[in-house]
PDB file of C-alpha atoms in Angstrom:
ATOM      1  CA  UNK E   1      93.786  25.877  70.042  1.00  0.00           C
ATOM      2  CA  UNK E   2      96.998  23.550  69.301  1.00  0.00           C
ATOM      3  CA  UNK E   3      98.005  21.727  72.104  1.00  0.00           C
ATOM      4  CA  UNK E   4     100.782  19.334  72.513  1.00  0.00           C
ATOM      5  CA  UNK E   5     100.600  16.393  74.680  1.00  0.00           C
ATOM      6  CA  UNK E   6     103.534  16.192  77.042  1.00  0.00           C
ATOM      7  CA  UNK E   7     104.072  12.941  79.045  1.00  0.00           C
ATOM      8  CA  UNK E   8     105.340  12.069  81.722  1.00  0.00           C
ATOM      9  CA  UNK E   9     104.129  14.939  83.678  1.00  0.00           C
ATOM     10  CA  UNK E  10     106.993  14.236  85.974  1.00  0.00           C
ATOM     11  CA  UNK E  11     109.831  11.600  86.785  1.00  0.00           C
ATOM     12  CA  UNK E  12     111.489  10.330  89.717  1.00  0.00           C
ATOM     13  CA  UNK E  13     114.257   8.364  88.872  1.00  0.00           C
ATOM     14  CA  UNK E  14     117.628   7.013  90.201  1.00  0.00           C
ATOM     15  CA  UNK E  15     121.169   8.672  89.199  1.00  0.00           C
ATOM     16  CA  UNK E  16     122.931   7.114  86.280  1.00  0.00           C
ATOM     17  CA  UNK E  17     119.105   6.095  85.217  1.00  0.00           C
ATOM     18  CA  UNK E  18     118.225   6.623  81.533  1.00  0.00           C
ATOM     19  CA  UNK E  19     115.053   8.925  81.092  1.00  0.00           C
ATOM     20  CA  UNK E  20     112.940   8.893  78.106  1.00  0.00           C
ATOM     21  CA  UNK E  21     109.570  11.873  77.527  1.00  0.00           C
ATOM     22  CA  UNK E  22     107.561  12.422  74.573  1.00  0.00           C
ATOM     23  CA  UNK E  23     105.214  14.931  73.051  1.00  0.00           C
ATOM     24  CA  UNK E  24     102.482  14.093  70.678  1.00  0.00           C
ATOM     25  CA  UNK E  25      99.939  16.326  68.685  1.00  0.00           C
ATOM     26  CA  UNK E  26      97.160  16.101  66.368  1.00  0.00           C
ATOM     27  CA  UNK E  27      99.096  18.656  64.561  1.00  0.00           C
ATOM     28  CA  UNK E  28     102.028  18.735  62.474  1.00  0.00           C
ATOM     29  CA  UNK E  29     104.884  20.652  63.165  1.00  0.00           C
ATOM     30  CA  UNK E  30     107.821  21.640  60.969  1.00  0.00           C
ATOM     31  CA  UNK E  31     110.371  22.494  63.987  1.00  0.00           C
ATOM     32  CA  UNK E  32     110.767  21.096  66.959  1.00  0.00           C
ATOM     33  CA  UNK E  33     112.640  22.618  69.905  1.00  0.00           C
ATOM     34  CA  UNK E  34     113.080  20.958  73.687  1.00  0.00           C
ATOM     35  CA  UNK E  35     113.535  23.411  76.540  1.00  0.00           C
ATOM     36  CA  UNK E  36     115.104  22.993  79.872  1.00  0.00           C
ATOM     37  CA  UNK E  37     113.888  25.207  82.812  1.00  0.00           C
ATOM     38  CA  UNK E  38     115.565  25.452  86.530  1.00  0.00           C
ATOM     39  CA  UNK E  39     113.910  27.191  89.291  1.00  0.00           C
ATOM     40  CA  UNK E  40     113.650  30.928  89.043  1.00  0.00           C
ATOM     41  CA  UNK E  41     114.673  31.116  85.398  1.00  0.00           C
ATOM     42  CA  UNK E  42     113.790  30.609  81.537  1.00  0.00           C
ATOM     43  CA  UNK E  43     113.689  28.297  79.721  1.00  0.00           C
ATOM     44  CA  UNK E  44     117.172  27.113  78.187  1.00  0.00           C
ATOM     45  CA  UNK E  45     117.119  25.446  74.472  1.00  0.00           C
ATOM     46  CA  UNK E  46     118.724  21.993  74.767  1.00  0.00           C
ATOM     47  CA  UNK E  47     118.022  21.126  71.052  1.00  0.00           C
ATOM     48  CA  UNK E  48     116.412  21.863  67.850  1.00  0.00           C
ATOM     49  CA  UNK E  49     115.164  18.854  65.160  1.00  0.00           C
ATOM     50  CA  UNK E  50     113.914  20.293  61.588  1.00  0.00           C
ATOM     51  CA  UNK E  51     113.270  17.193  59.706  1.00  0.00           C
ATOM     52  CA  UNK E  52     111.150  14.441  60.058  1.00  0.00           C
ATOM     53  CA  UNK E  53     112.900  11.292  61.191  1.00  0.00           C
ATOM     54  CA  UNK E  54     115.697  13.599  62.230  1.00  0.00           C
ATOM     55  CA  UNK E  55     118.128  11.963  65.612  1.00  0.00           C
ATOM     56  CA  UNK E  56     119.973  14.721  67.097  1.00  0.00           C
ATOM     57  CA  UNK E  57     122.527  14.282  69.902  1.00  0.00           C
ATOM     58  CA  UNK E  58     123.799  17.101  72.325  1.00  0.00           C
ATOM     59  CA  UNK E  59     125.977  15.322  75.200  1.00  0.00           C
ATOM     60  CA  UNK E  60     123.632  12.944  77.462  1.00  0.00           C
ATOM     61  CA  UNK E  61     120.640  13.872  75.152  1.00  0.00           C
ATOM     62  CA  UNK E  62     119.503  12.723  72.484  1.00  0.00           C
ATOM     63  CA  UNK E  63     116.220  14.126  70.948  1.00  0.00           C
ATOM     64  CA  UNK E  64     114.239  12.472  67.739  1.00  0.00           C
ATOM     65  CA  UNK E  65     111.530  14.146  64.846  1.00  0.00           C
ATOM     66  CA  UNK E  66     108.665  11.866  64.562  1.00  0.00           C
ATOM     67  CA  UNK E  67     108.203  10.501  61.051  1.00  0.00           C
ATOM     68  CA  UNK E  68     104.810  11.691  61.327  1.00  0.00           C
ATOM     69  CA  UNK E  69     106.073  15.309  62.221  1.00  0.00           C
ATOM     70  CA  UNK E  70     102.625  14.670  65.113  1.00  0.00           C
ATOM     71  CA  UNK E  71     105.217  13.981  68.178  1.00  0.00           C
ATOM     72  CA  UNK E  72     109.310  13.911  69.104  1.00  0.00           C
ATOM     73  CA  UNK E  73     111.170  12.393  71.885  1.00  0.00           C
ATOM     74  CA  UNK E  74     114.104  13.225  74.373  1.00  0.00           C
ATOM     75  CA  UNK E  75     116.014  10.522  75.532  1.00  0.00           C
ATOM     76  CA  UNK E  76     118.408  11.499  78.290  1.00  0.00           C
ATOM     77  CA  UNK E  77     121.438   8.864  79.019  1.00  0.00           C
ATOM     78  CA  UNK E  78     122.972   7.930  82.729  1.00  0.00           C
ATOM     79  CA  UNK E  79     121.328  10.940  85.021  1.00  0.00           C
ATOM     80  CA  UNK E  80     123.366  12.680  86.754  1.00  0.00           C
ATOM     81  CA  UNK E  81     122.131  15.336  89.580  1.00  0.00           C
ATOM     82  CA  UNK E  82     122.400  18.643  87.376  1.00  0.00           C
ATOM     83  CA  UNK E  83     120.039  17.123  85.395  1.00  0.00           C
ATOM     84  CA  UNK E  84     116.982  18.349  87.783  1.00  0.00           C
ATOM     85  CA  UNK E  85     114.318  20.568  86.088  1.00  0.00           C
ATOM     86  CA  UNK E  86     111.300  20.734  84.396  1.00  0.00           C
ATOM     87  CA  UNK E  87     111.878  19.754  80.617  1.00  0.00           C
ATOM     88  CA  UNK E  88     109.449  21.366  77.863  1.00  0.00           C
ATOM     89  CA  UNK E  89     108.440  20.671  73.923  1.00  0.00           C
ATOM     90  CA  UNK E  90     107.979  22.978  71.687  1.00  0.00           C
ATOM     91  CA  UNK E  91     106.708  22.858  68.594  1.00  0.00           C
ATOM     92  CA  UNK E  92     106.086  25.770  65.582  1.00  0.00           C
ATOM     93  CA  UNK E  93     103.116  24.702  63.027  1.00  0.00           C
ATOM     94  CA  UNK E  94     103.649  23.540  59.433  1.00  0.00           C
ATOM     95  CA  UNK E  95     100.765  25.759  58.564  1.00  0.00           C
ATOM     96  CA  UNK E  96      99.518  28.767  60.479  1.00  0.00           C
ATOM     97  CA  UNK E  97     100.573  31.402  62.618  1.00  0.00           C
ATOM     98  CA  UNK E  98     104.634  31.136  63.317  1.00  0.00           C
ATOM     99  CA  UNK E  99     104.047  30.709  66.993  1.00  0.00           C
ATOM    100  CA  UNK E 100     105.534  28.178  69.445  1.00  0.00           C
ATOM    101  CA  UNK E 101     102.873  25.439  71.187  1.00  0.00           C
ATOM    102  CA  UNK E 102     104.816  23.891  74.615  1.00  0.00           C
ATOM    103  CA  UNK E 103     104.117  20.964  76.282  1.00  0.00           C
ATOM    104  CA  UNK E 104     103.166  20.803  80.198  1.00  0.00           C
ATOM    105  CA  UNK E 105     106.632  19.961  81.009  1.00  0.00           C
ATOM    106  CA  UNK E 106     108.103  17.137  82.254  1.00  0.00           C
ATOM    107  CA  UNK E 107     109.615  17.526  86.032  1.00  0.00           C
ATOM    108  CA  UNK E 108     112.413  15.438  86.735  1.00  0.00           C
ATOM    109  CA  UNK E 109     113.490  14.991  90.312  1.00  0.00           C
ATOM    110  CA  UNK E 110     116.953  12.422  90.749  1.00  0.00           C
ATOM    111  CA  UNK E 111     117.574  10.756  94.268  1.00  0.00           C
ATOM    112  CA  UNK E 112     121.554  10.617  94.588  1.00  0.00           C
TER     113      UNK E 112
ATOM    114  CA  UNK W   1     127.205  37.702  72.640  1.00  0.00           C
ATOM    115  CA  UNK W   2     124.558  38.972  75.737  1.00  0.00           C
ATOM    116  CA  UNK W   3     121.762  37.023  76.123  1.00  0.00           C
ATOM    117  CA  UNK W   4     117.863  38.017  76.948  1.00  0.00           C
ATOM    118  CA  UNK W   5     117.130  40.733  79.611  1.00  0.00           C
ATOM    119  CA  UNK W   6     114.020  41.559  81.458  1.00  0.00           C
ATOM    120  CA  UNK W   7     113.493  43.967  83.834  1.00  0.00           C
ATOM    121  CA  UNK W   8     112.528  44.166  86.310  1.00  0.00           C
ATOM    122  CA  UNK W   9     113.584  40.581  87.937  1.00  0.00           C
ATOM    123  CA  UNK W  10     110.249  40.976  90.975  1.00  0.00           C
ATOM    124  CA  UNK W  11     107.322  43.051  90.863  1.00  0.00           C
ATOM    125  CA  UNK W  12     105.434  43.445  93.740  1.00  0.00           C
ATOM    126  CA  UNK W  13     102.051  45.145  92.632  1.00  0.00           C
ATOM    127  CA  UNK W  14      98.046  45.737  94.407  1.00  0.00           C
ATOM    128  CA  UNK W  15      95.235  44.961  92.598  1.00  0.00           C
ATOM    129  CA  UNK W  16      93.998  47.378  89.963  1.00  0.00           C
ATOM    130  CA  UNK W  17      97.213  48.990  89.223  1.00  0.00           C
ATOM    131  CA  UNK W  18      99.071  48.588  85.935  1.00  0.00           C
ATOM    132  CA  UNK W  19     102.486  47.691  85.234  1.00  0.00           C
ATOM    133  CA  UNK W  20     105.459  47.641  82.515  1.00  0.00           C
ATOM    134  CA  UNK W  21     107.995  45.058  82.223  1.00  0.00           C
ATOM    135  CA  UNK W  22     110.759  45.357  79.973  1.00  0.00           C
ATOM    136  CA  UNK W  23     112.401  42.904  77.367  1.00  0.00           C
ATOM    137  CA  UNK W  24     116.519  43.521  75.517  1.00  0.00           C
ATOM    138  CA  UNK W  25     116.321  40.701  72.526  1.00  0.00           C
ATOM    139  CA  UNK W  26     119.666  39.621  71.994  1.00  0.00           C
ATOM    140  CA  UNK W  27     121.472  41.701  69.539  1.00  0.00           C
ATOM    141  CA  UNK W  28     120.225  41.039  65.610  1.00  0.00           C
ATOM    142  CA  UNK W  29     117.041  39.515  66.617  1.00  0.00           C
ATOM    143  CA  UNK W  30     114.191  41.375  65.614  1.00  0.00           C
ATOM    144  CA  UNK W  31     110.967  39.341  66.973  1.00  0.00           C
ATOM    145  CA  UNK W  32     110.100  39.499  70.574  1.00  0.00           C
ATOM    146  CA  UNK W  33     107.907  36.955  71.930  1.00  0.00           C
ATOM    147  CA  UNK W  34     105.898  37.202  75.468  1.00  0.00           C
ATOM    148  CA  UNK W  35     105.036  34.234  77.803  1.00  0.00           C
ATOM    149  CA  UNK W  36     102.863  34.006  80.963  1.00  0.00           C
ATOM    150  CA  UNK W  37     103.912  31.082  83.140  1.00  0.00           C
ATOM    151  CA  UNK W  38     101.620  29.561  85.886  1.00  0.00           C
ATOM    152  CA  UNK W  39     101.872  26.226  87.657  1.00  0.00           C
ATOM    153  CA  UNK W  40      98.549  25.459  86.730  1.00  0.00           C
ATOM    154  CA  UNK W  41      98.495  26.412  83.048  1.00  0.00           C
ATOM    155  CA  UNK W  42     102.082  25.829  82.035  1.00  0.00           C
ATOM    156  CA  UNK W  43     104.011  28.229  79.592  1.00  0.00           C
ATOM    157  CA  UNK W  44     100.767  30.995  77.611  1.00  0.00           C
ATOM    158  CA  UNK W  45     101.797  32.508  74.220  1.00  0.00           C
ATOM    159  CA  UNK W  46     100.910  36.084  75.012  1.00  0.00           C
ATOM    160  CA  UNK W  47     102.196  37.888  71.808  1.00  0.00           C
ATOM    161  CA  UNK W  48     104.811  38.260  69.330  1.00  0.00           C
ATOM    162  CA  UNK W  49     106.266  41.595  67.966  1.00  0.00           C
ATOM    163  CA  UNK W  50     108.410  41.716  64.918  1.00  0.00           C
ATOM    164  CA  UNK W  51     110.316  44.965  63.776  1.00  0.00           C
ATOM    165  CA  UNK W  52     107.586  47.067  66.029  1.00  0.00           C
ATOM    166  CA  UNK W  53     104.703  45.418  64.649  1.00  0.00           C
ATOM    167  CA  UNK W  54     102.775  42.622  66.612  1.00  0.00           C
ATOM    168  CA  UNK W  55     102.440  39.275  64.256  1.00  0.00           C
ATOM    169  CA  UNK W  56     100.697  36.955  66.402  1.00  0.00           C
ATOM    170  CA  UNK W  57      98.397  37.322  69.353  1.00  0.00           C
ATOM    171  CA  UNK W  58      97.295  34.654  72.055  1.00  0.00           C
ATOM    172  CA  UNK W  59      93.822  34.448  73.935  1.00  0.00           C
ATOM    173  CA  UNK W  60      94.531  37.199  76.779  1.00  0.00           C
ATOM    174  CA  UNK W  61      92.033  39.898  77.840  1.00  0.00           C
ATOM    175  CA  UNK W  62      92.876  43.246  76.056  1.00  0.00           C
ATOM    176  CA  UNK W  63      94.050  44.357  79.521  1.00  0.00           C
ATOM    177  CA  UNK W  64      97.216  42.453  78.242  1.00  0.00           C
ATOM    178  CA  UNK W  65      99.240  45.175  75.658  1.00  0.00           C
ATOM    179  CA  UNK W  66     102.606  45.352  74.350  1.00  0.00           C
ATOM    180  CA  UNK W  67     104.991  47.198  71.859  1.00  0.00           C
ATOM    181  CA  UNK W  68     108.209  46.749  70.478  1.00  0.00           C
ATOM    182  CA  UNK W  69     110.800  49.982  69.588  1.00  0.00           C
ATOM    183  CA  UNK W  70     113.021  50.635  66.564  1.00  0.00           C
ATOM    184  CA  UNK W  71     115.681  48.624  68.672  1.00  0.00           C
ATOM    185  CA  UNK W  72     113.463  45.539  68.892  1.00  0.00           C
ATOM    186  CA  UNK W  73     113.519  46.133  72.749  1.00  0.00           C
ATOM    187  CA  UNK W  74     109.951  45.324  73.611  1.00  0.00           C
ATOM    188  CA  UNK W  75     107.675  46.345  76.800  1.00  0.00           C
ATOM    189  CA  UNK W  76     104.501  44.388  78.036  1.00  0.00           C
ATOM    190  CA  UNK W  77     101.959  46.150  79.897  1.00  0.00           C
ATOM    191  CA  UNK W  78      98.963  44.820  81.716  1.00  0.00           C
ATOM    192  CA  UNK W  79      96.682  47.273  83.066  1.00  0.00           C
ATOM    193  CA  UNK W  80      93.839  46.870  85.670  1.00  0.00           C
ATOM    194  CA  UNK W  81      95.713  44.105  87.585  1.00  0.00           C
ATOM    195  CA  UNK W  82      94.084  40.735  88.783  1.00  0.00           C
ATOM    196  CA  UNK W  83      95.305  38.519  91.694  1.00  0.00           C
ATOM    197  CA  UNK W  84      94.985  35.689  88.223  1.00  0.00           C
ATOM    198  CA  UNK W  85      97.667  37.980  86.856  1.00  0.00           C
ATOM    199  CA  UNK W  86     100.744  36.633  89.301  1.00  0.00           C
ATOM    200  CA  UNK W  87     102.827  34.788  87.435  1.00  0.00           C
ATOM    201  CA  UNK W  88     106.264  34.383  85.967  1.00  0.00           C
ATOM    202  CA  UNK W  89     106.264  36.510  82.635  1.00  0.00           C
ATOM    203  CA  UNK W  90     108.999  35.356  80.121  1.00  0.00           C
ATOM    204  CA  UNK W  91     110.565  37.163  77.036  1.00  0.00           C
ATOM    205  CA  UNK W  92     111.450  35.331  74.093  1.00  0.00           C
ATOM    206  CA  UNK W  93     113.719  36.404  71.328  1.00  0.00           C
ATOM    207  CA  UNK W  94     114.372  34.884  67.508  1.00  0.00           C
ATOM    208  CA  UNK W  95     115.918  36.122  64.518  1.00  0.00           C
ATOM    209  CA  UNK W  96     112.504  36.205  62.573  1.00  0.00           C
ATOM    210  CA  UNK W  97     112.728  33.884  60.210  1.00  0.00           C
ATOM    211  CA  UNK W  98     113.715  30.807  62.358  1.00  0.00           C
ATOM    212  CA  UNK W  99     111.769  28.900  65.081  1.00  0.00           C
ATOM    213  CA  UNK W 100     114.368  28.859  67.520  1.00  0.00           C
ATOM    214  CA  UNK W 101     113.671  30.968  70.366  1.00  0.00           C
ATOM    215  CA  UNK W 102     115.908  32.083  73.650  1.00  0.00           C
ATOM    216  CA  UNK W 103     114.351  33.516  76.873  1.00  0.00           C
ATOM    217  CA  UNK W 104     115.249  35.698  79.518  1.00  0.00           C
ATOM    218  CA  UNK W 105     115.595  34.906  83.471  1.00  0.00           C
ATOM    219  CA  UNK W 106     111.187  36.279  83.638  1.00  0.00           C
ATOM    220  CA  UNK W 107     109.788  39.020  85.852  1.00  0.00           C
ATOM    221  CA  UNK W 108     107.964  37.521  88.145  1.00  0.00           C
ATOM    222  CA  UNK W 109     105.003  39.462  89.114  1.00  0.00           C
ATOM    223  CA  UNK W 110     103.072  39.365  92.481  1.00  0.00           C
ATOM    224  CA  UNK W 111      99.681  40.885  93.072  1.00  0.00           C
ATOM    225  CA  UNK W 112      98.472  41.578  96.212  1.00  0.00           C
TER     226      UNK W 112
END
């Protein structure tokens, strides 16, 4: 089936670091969403992208549409500790069943 | 506006029995989507239900069910339980037409 390349598979990075993960797919996608999951509970939508090429901002993060509508990005800016968690793609088909395909998550772990 | 709800939060079950968790979409959404969530294969598209009828279907073992009422509350059921079957289950609820999707907190289901 679809599958969507997630990498890094996890990060450990300083506070006030930037942090940068991508997904990538042999597919194309007409929506992609990025998830945020802490221990013990769901997955939290951090941001939606549309449109190919589309740059969308929400606070630290900043998430990008691939041109090729095959892969997006999630940059986040300065780290801070709340940040912590496993961070997931998702992406629903151009063609095909309506479903969403995740990514193996990213985990990010912050040393203080 | 209340978000996703499953119930029960921890299921503790024995091997061979069957069990029923429980999924409130948040109010107006009418498609219900179910997850499986395991630290070795990531987040599992187990089936989507839209206004009671199920639209798309992953690659689980017919032991996997579910059903959706007239108030787009959903159930999953998985009978004949494996020790494979512990897991974190997660709901998932849209509007229908759109892509973005919201989960609950997860049962998370133990068999012993």
């Amino acid at each position: 089936g679809q599958q969507l390349n997630q990498s890094p598979q996890s990060m450990f990075i300083q506070e006030g670091e930037d942090v940068s993960m991508n997904c990538t797919s042999s597919s194309i996608f007409n929506t992609w969403l990025w998830y945020k999951q802490e221990p013990g509970e769901g997955p939290v939508l951090l941001i939606a992208l549309y449109k190919a090429g589309e740059l969308t901002s929400n606070g630290r993060l900043t998430a990008q549409f691939g041109i090729t509508r095959k892969d997006s990005f999630l940059n986040i800016s300065a780290s801070i500790p709340s940040d912590v968690g496993i961070y997931f793609c998702a992406g629903q088909l151009l063609q095909g069943a309506q479903k969403l395909v995740f990514g193996q998550g990213t985990r990010l772990t912050i040393n203080p | 506006k209340a978000g996703v709800t499953q119930t029960p939060r921890y299921l503790i079950k024995t091997r061979g029995q069957q069990v029923t968790l429980s999924c409130s979409p948040i109010s107006g959404h009418r498609s219900v989507s179910w997850y499986q969530q395991t630290p070795g294969q990531g987040l599992q598209f187990l089936f989507e239900y839209f206004s009671e009828t199920q639209r798309n279907k992953g690659n689980f073992p017919g032991r996997f069910s579910g059903r959706q009422f007239s108030n787009s509350r959903s159930e999953m059921n998985v009978s004949t339980l494996e020790l494979g079957d512990s897991a974190l289950y997660l709901c998932a609820s849209k509007t229908g037409s759109g892509a973005e999707a919201f989960f609950g907190q997860g049962t998370r289901l133990t068999v012993v």
